[in-house]
PDB file of C-alpha atoms in Angstrom:
ATOM      1  CA  ALA A 253       0.000   0.000   0.000  1.00 81.00           C
ATOM      2  CA  GLN A 254       1.124   3.507  -0.722  1.00 89.00           C
ATOM      3  CA  LYS A 255       0.869   6.455   1.601  1.00 95.00           C
ATOM      4  CA  VAL A 256       1.769  10.121   1.341  1.00 97.00           C
ATOM      5  CA  THR A 257       1.971  12.355   4.387  1.00 97.00           C
ATOM      6  CA  GLN A 258       2.068  16.128   4.339  1.00 97.00           C
ATOM      7  CA  ALA A 259       2.450  17.040   7.975  1.00 93.00           C
ATOM      8  CA  GLN A 260       2.011  20.771   7.427  1.00 97.00           C
ATOM      9  CA  THR A 261      -1.695  21.544   7.223  1.00 96.00           C
ATOM     10  CA  GLU A 262      -1.293  25.276   6.729  1.00 97.00           C
ATOM     11  CA  ILE A 263       1.635  27.607   6.172  1.00 98.00           C
ATOM     12  CA  SER A 264       1.482  31.372   6.197  1.00 97.00           C
ATOM     13  CA  VAL A 265       4.349  33.532   4.926  1.00 97.00           C
ATOM     14  CA  VAL A 266       4.967  37.086   3.877  1.00 97.00           C
ATOM     15  CA  GLU A 267       5.732  37.818   0.259  1.00 97.00           C
ATOM     16  CA  LYS A 268       9.377  37.261  -0.761  1.00 97.00           C
ATOM     17  CA  GLU A 269       9.993  34.728   1.960  1.00 97.00           C
ATOM     18  CA  ASP A 270      11.165  31.266   0.954  1.00 97.00           C
ATOM     19  CA  VAL A 271       8.868  28.421   1.921  1.00 98.00           C
ATOM     20  CA  THR A 272       9.422  24.669   2.001  1.00 97.00           C
ATOM     21  CA  LEU A 273       6.586  22.168   1.828  1.00 98.00           C
ATOM     22  CA  ASP A 274       7.313  18.780   3.341  1.00 97.00           C
ATOM     23  CA  CYS A 275       6.281  15.414   1.932  1.00 98.00           C
ATOM     24  CA  VAL A 276       7.032  11.946   3.249  1.00 98.00           C
ATOM     25  CA  TYR A 277       5.923   8.820   1.445  1.00 97.00           C
ATOM     26  CA  GLU A 278       5.674   5.086   1.931  1.00 96.00           C
ATOM     27  CA  THR A 279       5.792   2.490  -0.807  1.00 93.00           C
ATOM     28  CA  ARG A 280       7.002  -1.047  -1.361  1.00 90.00           C
ATOM     29  CA  ASP A 281       7.677  -0.397  -5.031  1.00 85.00           C
ATOM     30  CA  THR A 282      11.285  -0.104  -6.103  1.00 84.00           C
ATOM     31  CA  THR A 283      10.390   2.153  -9.011  1.00 84.00           C
ATOM     32  CA  TYR A 284       7.928   4.962  -8.556  1.00 88.00           C
ATOM     33  CA  TYR A 285       7.245   8.574  -9.426  1.00 89.00           C
ATOM     34  CA  LEU A 286       6.687  11.561  -7.178  1.00 92.00           C
ATOM     35  CA  PHE A 287       4.737  14.647  -8.080  1.00 92.00           C
ATOM     36  CA  TRP A 288       3.785  18.051  -6.765  1.00 93.00           C
ATOM     37  CA  TYR A 289       0.510  19.639  -7.816  1.00 94.00           C
ATOM     38  CA  LYS A 290      -0.881  23.077  -7.080  1.00 95.00           C
ATOM     39  CA  GLN A 291      -4.592  23.701  -6.597  1.00 95.00           C
ATOM     40  CA  PRO A 292      -5.449  27.408  -6.753  1.00 94.00           C
ATOM     41  CA  PRO A 293      -8.784  28.725  -5.460  1.00 92.00           C
ATOM     42  CA  SER A 294     -10.319  28.098  -8.894  1.00 90.00           C
ATOM     43  CA  GLY A 295     -10.029  24.373  -8.146  1.00 91.00           C
ATOM     44  CA  GLU A 296      -8.058  22.870 -11.007  1.00 91.00           C
ATOM     45  CA  LEU A 297      -4.990  20.713 -10.433  1.00 92.00           C
ATOM     46  CA  VAL A 298      -1.860  22.241 -11.882  1.00 90.00           C
ATOM     47  CA  PHE A 299       1.127  19.974 -12.461  1.00 88.00           C
ATOM     48  CA  LEU A 300       4.367  21.401 -11.056  1.00 90.00           C
ATOM     49  CA  ILE A 301       7.079  18.770 -11.001  1.00 87.00           C
ATOM     50  CA  ARG A 302       7.695  15.044 -11.413  1.00 86.00           C
ATOM     51  CA  ARG A 303      10.625  12.999 -10.180  1.00 87.00           C
ATOM     52  CA  ASN A 304      11.581   9.368 -10.782  1.00 84.00           C
ATOM     53  CA  SER A 305      12.683   7.202  -7.883  1.00 86.00           C
ATOM     54  CA  PHE A 306      15.892   6.269  -9.650  1.00 81.00           C
ATOM     55  CA  ASP A 307      16.949   9.877 -10.140  1.00 77.00           C
ATOM     56  CA  GLU A 308      17.822  11.611  -6.900  1.00 72.00           C
ATOM     57  CA  GLN A 309      19.350  14.648  -8.518  1.00 71.00           C
ATOM     58  CA  ASN A 310      17.781  17.744  -7.090  1.00 73.00           C
ATOM     59  CA  GLU A 311      16.911  20.536  -9.449  1.00 74.00           C
ATOM     60  CA  ILE A 312      15.836  24.103  -9.590  1.00 75.00           C
ATOM     61  CA  SER A 313      13.262  25.375 -12.031  1.00 80.00           C
ATOM     62  CA  GLY A 314      12.746  29.096 -11.773  1.00 89.00           C
ATOM     63  CA  ARG A 315      11.493  29.817  -8.260  1.00 93.00           C
ATOM     64  CA  TYR A 316      10.767  26.138  -7.622  1.00 93.00           C
ATOM     65  CA  SER A 317      13.200  23.565  -6.335  1.00 91.00           C
ATOM     66  CA  TRP A 318      12.844  20.148  -4.815  1.00 90.00           C
ATOM     67  CA  ASN A 319      14.827  17.919  -2.543  1.00 91.00           C
ATOM     68  CA  PHE A 320      14.327  14.195  -3.076  1.00 92.00           C
ATOM     69  CA  GLN A 321      15.942  11.948  -0.501  1.00 91.00           C
ATOM     70  CA  LYS A 322      15.224   8.287  -1.011  1.00 90.00           C
ATOM     71  CA  SER A 323      16.964   7.326   2.235  1.00 91.00           C
ATOM     72  CA  THR A 324      14.388   9.251   4.261  1.00 94.00           C
ATOM     73  CA  SER A 325      11.485   8.824   1.795  1.00 95.00           C
ATOM     74  CA  SER A 326      11.060  12.553   1.527  1.00 95.00           C
ATOM     75  CA  PHE A 327      10.264  14.793  -1.405  1.00 95.00           C
ATOM     76  CA  ASN A 328      10.232  18.378  -0.224  1.00 95.00           C
ATOM     77  CA  PHE A 329       9.327  21.334  -2.408  1.00 95.00           C
ATOM     78  CA  THR A 330      10.635  24.868  -2.003  1.00 96.00           C
ATOM     79  CA  ILE A 331       9.318  28.105  -3.424  1.00 96.00           C
ATOM     80  CA  THR A 332      11.883  30.866  -3.403  1.00 96.00           C
ATOM     81  CA  ALA A 333      10.830  34.487  -3.039  1.00 97.00           C
ATOM     82  CA  SER A 334       7.151  33.621  -2.628  1.00 97.00           C
ATOM     83  CA  GLN A 335       4.478  35.725  -4.281  1.00 97.00           C
ATOM     84  CA  VAL A 336       0.814  36.294  -3.475  1.00 97.00           C
ATOM     85  CA  VAL A 337      -0.113  34.275  -6.570  1.00 96.00           C
ATOM     86  CA  ASP A 338       1.557  31.246  -4.995  1.00 97.00           C
ATOM     87  CA  SER A 339      -1.297  31.077  -2.483  1.00 97.00           C
ATOM     88  CA  ALA A 340      -2.947  27.715  -3.086  1.00 97.00           C
ATOM     89  CA  VAL A 341      -3.219  24.176  -1.781  1.00 97.00           C
ATOM     90  CA  TYR A 342      -0.181  22.089  -2.661  1.00 97.00           C
ATOM     91  CA  PHE A 343      -0.416  18.329  -2.999  1.00 97.00           C
ATOM     92  CA  CYS A 344       2.356  15.801  -3.037  1.00 97.00           C
ATOM     93  CA  ALA A 345       1.509  12.578  -4.880  1.00 95.00           C
ATOM     94  CA  LEU A 346       3.028   9.173  -5.496  1.00 93.00           C
ATOM     95  CA  SER A 347       2.533   6.759  -8.378  1.00 89.00           C
ATOM     96  CA  PRO A 348       3.936   3.277  -8.934  1.00 83.00           C
ATOM     97  CA  ARG A 349       5.543   2.494 -12.218  1.00 75.00           C
ATOM     98  CA  THR A 350       2.831   1.666 -14.678  1.00 65.00           C
ATOM     99  CA  ASN A 351       2.849  -2.008 -15.561  1.00 61.00           C
ATOM    100  CA  ALA A 352       0.132  -2.676 -18.061  1.00 54.00           C
ATOM    101  CA  GLY A 353      -0.826  -6.308 -17.970  1.00 54.00           C
ATOM    102  CA  GLY A 354       0.626  -6.560 -14.490  1.00 54.00           C
ATOM    103  CA  THR A 355      -0.521  -5.137 -11.229  1.00 55.00           C
ATOM    104  CA  SER A 356      -0.214  -1.410 -11.587  1.00 62.00           C
ATOM    105  CA  TYR A 357      -1.816   1.115 -13.847  1.00 69.00           C
ATOM    106  CA  GLY A 358      -0.211   4.181 -12.395  1.00 78.00           C
ATOM    107  CA  LYS A 359      -2.814   5.500  -9.986  1.00 87.00           C
ATOM    108  CA  LEU A 360      -1.813   8.547  -7.983  1.00 91.00           C
ATOM    109  CA  THR A 361      -1.936   8.563  -4.193  1.00 94.00           C
ATOM    110  CA  PHE A 362      -2.199  12.096  -2.872  1.00 96.00           C
ATOM    111  CA  GLY A 363      -1.244  13.598   0.443  1.00 97.00           C
ATOM    112  CA  GLN A 364      -3.699  15.659   2.458  1.00 97.00           C
ATOM    113  CA  GLY A 365      -2.411  18.904   1.028  1.00 97.00           C
ATOM    114  CA  THR A 366      -0.788  21.980   2.518  1.00 98.00           C
ATOM    115  CA  ILE A 367      -2.613  25.284   2.375  1.00 97.00           C
ATOM    116  CA  LEU A 368      -0.101  27.999   1.566  1.00 98.00           C
ATOM    117  CA  THR A 369      -1.074  31.609   2.143  1.00 98.00           C
ATOM    118  CA  VAL A 370       1.306  34.314   1.006  1.00 97.00           C
ATOM    119  CA  HIS A 371       0.536  37.712   2.462  1.00 97.00           C
ATOM    120  CA  PRO A 372       1.548  40.924   0.714  1.00 96.00           C
TER     121      PRO A 372
ATOM    122  CA  GLU B 191      -1.138  22.284 -25.590  1.00 74.00           C
ATOM    123  CA  PRO B 192      -3.581  19.336 -25.561  1.00 75.00           C
ATOM    124  CA  GLU B 193      -6.180  19.435 -22.822  1.00 89.00           C
ATOM    125  CA  VAL B 194      -8.523  17.108 -21.001  1.00 94.00           C
ATOM    126  CA  THR B 195     -12.015  18.571 -21.199  1.00 95.00           C
ATOM    127  CA  GLN B 196     -14.678  17.933 -18.580  1.00 96.00           C
ATOM    128  CA  THR B 197     -18.345  18.828 -18.790  1.00 95.00           C
ATOM    129  CA  PRO B 198     -20.303  20.197 -17.087  1.00 95.00           C
ATOM    130  CA  SER B 199     -18.139  22.325 -14.819  1.00 95.00           C
ATOM    131  CA  HIS B 200     -20.844  22.291 -12.159  1.00 96.00           C
ATOM    132  CA  GLN B 201     -23.842  20.020 -11.758  1.00 97.00           C
ATOM    133  CA  VAL B 202     -26.563  20.093  -9.150  1.00 98.00           C
ATOM    134  CA  THR B 203     -28.722  17.008  -8.760  1.00 97.00           C
ATOM    135  CA  GLN B 204     -31.315  15.720  -6.388  1.00 97.00           C
ATOM    136  CA  MET B 205     -30.540  12.847  -4.087  1.00 97.00           C
ATOM    137  CA  GLY B 206     -31.425   9.555  -5.713  1.00 97.00           C
ATOM    138  CA  GLN B 207     -30.962  10.789  -9.254  1.00 98.00           C
ATOM    139  CA  GLU B 208     -28.415   9.428 -11.726  1.00 97.00           C
ATOM    140  CA  VAL B 209     -25.680  11.671 -13.070  1.00 97.00           C
ATOM    141  CA  ILE B 210     -23.192  11.250 -15.871  1.00 97.00           C
ATOM    142  CA  LEU B 211     -19.965  13.187 -15.771  1.00 97.00           C
ATOM    143  CA  ARG B 212     -18.240  13.546 -19.100  1.00 97.00           C
ATOM    144  CA  CYS B 213     -14.606  13.781 -20.058  1.00 97.00           C
ATOM    145  CA  VAL B 214     -12.766  14.041 -23.338  1.00 96.00           C
ATOM    146  CA  PRO B 215      -9.205  12.813 -22.753  1.00 93.00           C
ATOM    147  CA  ILE B 216      -6.276  13.707 -24.941  1.00 89.00           C
ATOM    148  CA  SER B 217      -6.787  11.834 -28.173  1.00 85.00           C
ATOM    149  CA  ASN B 218      -3.713   9.594 -28.269  1.00 84.00           C
ATOM    150  CA  HIS B 219      -3.628   8.806 -24.562  1.00 87.00           C
ATOM    151  CA  LEU B 220      -4.012   5.225 -23.378  1.00 85.00           C
ATOM    152  CA  TYR B 221      -4.762   5.390 -19.652  1.00 88.00           C
ATOM    153  CA  PHE B 222      -7.786   7.117 -18.167  1.00 92.00           C
ATOM    154  CA  TYR B 223      -8.643   7.897 -14.583  1.00 94.00           C
ATOM    155  CA  TRP B 224     -11.313   9.381 -12.361  1.00 97.00           C
ATOM    156  CA  TYR B 225     -10.461  11.004  -9.050  1.00 97.00           C
ATOM    157  CA  ARG B 226     -12.682  12.586  -6.427  1.00 98.00           C
ATOM    158  CA  GLN B 227     -12.060  15.422  -3.999  1.00 97.00           C
ATOM    159  CA  ILE B 228     -14.563  16.080  -1.235  1.00 96.00           C
ATOM    160  CA  LEU B 229     -14.467  19.759  -0.271  1.00 93.00           C
ATOM    161  CA  GLY B 230     -11.419  20.542   1.833  1.00 90.00           C
ATOM    162  CA  GLN B 231     -10.019  17.035   1.612  1.00 93.00           C
ATOM    163  CA  LYS B 232      -7.406  15.247  -0.420  1.00 93.00           C
ATOM    164  CA  VAL B 233      -7.789  13.971  -3.945  1.00 96.00           C
ATOM    165  CA  GLU B 234      -8.757  10.286  -3.975  1.00 97.00           C
ATOM    166  CA  PHE B 235      -8.366   7.714  -6.715  1.00 96.00           C
ATOM    167  CA  LEU B 236     -11.585   6.144  -7.958  1.00 97.00           C
ATOM    168  CA  VAL B 237     -10.806   4.089 -11.051  1.00 96.00           C
ATOM    169  CA  SER B 238      -8.366   3.558 -13.891  1.00 93.00           C
ATOM    170  CA  PHE B 239      -9.315   2.399 -17.369  1.00 92.00           C
ATOM    171  CA  TYR B 240      -7.042   0.835 -19.943  1.00 87.00           C
ATOM    172  CA  ASN B 241      -7.641  -1.166 -23.101  1.00 86.00           C
ATOM    173  CA  ASN B 242     -11.398  -0.607 -22.832  1.00 89.00           C
ATOM    174  CA  GLU B 243     -11.793  -2.061 -19.396  1.00 91.00           C
ATOM    175  CA  ILE B 244     -11.394  -1.155 -15.763  1.00 94.00           C
ATOM    176  CA  SER B 245      -7.816  -1.911 -14.768  1.00 90.00           C
ATOM    177  CA  GLU B 246      -7.898  -0.832 -11.149  1.00 91.00           C
ATOM    178  CA  LYS B 247     -10.496   0.580  -8.749  1.00 94.00           C
ATOM    179  CA  SER B 248     -10.610   1.791  -5.183  1.00 94.00           C
ATOM    180  CA  GLU B 249     -12.951   0.718  -2.420  1.00 94.00           C
ATOM    181  CA  ILE B 250     -14.891   3.931  -3.042  1.00 95.00           C
ATOM    182  CA  PHE B 251     -15.792   2.725  -6.524  1.00 96.00           C
ATOM    183  CA  ASP B 252     -18.660   0.430  -5.613  1.00 94.00           C
ATOM    184  CA  ASP B 253     -21.679  -0.740  -7.596  1.00 95.00           C
ATOM    185  CA  GLN B 254     -23.059   2.777  -7.555  1.00 96.00           C
ATOM    186  CA  PHE B 255     -20.351   3.852  -9.987  1.00 97.00           C
ATOM    187  CA  SER B 256     -19.572   2.825 -13.538  1.00 97.00           C
ATOM    188  CA  VAL B 257     -17.297   4.077 -16.297  1.00 97.00           C
ATOM    189  CA  GLU B 258     -17.541   3.854 -20.028  1.00 94.00           C
ATOM    190  CA  ARG B 259     -15.675   4.903 -23.130  1.00 92.00           C
ATOM    191  CA  PRO B 260     -18.585   4.672 -25.511  1.00 84.00           C
ATOM    192  CA  ASP B 261     -17.154   6.096 -28.704  1.00 85.00           C
ATOM    193  CA  GLY B 262     -13.389   6.112 -28.448  1.00 79.00           C
ATOM    194  CA  SER B 263     -13.228   9.759 -27.468  1.00 87.00           C
ATOM    195  CA  ASN B 264     -15.499  10.350 -24.465  1.00 93.00           C
ATOM    196  CA  PHE B 265     -14.838   8.824 -21.055  1.00 96.00           C
ATOM    197  CA  THR B 266     -17.803   8.949 -18.701  1.00 97.00           C
ATOM    198  CA  LEU B 267     -18.403   8.371 -15.011  1.00 98.00           C
ATOM    199  CA  LYS B 268     -21.952   7.407 -14.085  1.00 97.00           C
ATOM    200  CA  ILE B 269     -23.195   7.657 -10.529  1.00 98.00           C
ATOM    201  CA  ARG B 270     -26.479   5.863  -9.942  1.00 96.00           C
ATOM    202  CA  SER B 271     -28.823   6.943  -7.167  1.00 95.00           C
ATOM    203  CA  THR B 272     -26.687   9.789  -5.888  1.00 97.00           C
ATOM    204  CA  LYS B 273     -26.241  10.394  -2.181  1.00 97.00           C
ATOM    205  CA  LEU B 274     -25.452  13.579  -0.303  1.00 97.00           C
ATOM    206  CA  GLU B 275     -21.940  12.301   0.370  1.00 96.00           C
ATOM    207  CA  ASP B 276     -21.266  12.059  -3.364  1.00 97.00           C
ATOM    208  CA  SER B 277     -20.998  15.844  -3.411  1.00 98.00           C
ATOM    209  CA  ALA B 278     -17.427  16.508  -4.474  1.00 98.00           C
ATOM    210  CA  MET B 279     -15.170  17.701  -7.261  1.00 97.00           C
ATOM    211  CA  TYR B 280     -14.593  14.940  -9.790  1.00 98.00           C
ATOM    212  CA  PHE B 281     -11.427  15.053 -11.867  1.00 97.00           C
ATOM    213  CA  CYS B 282     -10.767  13.135 -15.018  1.00 97.00           C
ATOM    214  CA  ALA B 283      -7.151  12.476 -16.044  1.00 94.00           C
ATOM    215  CA  SER B 284      -5.412  10.780 -18.917  1.00 91.00           C
ATOM    216  CA  ARG B 285      -1.923   9.558 -19.555  1.00 86.00           C
ATOM    217  CA  GLY B 286      -0.103   8.732 -22.749  1.00 77.00           C
ATOM    218  CA  GLY B 287       1.810   5.596 -21.891  1.00 64.00           C
ATOM    219  CA  GLN B 288       3.926   3.692 -19.434  1.00 56.00           C
ATOM    220  CA  ALA B 289       7.161   5.615 -19.749  1.00 54.00           C
ATOM    221  CA  VAL B 290       7.983   8.372 -17.333  1.00 46.00           C
ATOM    222  CA  VAL B 291       7.758  11.016 -19.994  1.00 53.00           C
ATOM    223  CA  TYR B 292       4.019  10.426 -20.168  1.00 60.00           C
ATOM    224  CA  GLY B 293       2.761  12.557 -17.327  1.00 71.00           C
ATOM    225  CA  TYR B 294      -0.804  12.892 -16.210  1.00 82.00           C
ATOM    226  CA  THR B 295      -3.046  15.563 -17.617  1.00 88.00           C
ATOM    227  CA  PHE B 296      -5.988  16.508 -15.433  1.00 93.00           C
ATOM    228  CA  GLY B 297      -9.206  18.131 -16.532  1.00 95.00           C
ATOM    229  CA  SER B 298     -10.468  21.186 -14.702  1.00 95.00           C
ATOM    230  CA  GLY B 299     -13.033  19.130 -12.810  1.00 96.00           C
ATOM    231  CA  THR B 300     -16.799  18.836 -12.402  1.00 97.00           C
ATOM    232  CA  ARG B 301     -18.204  20.066  -9.133  1.00 97.00           C
ATOM    233  CA  LEU B 302     -21.127  17.817  -8.237  1.00 98.00           C
ATOM    234  CA  THR B 303     -23.598  19.029  -5.648  1.00 98.00           C
ATOM    235  CA  VAL B 304     -26.236  16.598  -4.420  1.00 98.00           C
ATOM    236  CA  VAL B 305     -29.174  18.244  -2.672  1.00 97.00           C
TER     237      VAL B 305
END
């Protein structure tokens, strides 16, 4: 069984502060994918980043960066110089490797979400 | 950029009625999914669909629910005899293939309100 835990229910920051969203996961799969999604007040799910379990290289993409540590089963997401428009619910999600004809068809397991509020 | 289209964006129905939520996945995608999000809660997997049949379903997806891909383009979720607790946002998603490059594309959701 897969499980994703986002311990931070709500985070409040002032614009231009950096903010890190924590994500811890559990899985028995040796190959899996990790995702971060943003859900603004309008309700849609916006894809942010995807990482493979076999690639622990951390990257920066604009104001976003992520820290994947397989040893601690964590996949944390950082927004640098936060802006008011970053205010949203952020979800971490986990998917097994799709194995058509086998046992997995790539369903996503989401965490509970972290509500991020960025104040001007 | 290709999109997953969901209609309607908002549907209100009376308890006990049947509803059909519609989705048009990206045309060359192979895997199709429905997810549900009760207000203020996390997004939950309902069902996956591959090769014209259900490939995986959650415990939420009981006999009240069914999915269909009637014409090779639409992907529908039918909820029979709706209950108040079925009120939620329903997201459709599709995926191109097995490889990691084929990420999920979500639709913008249908907000179902059962009164």
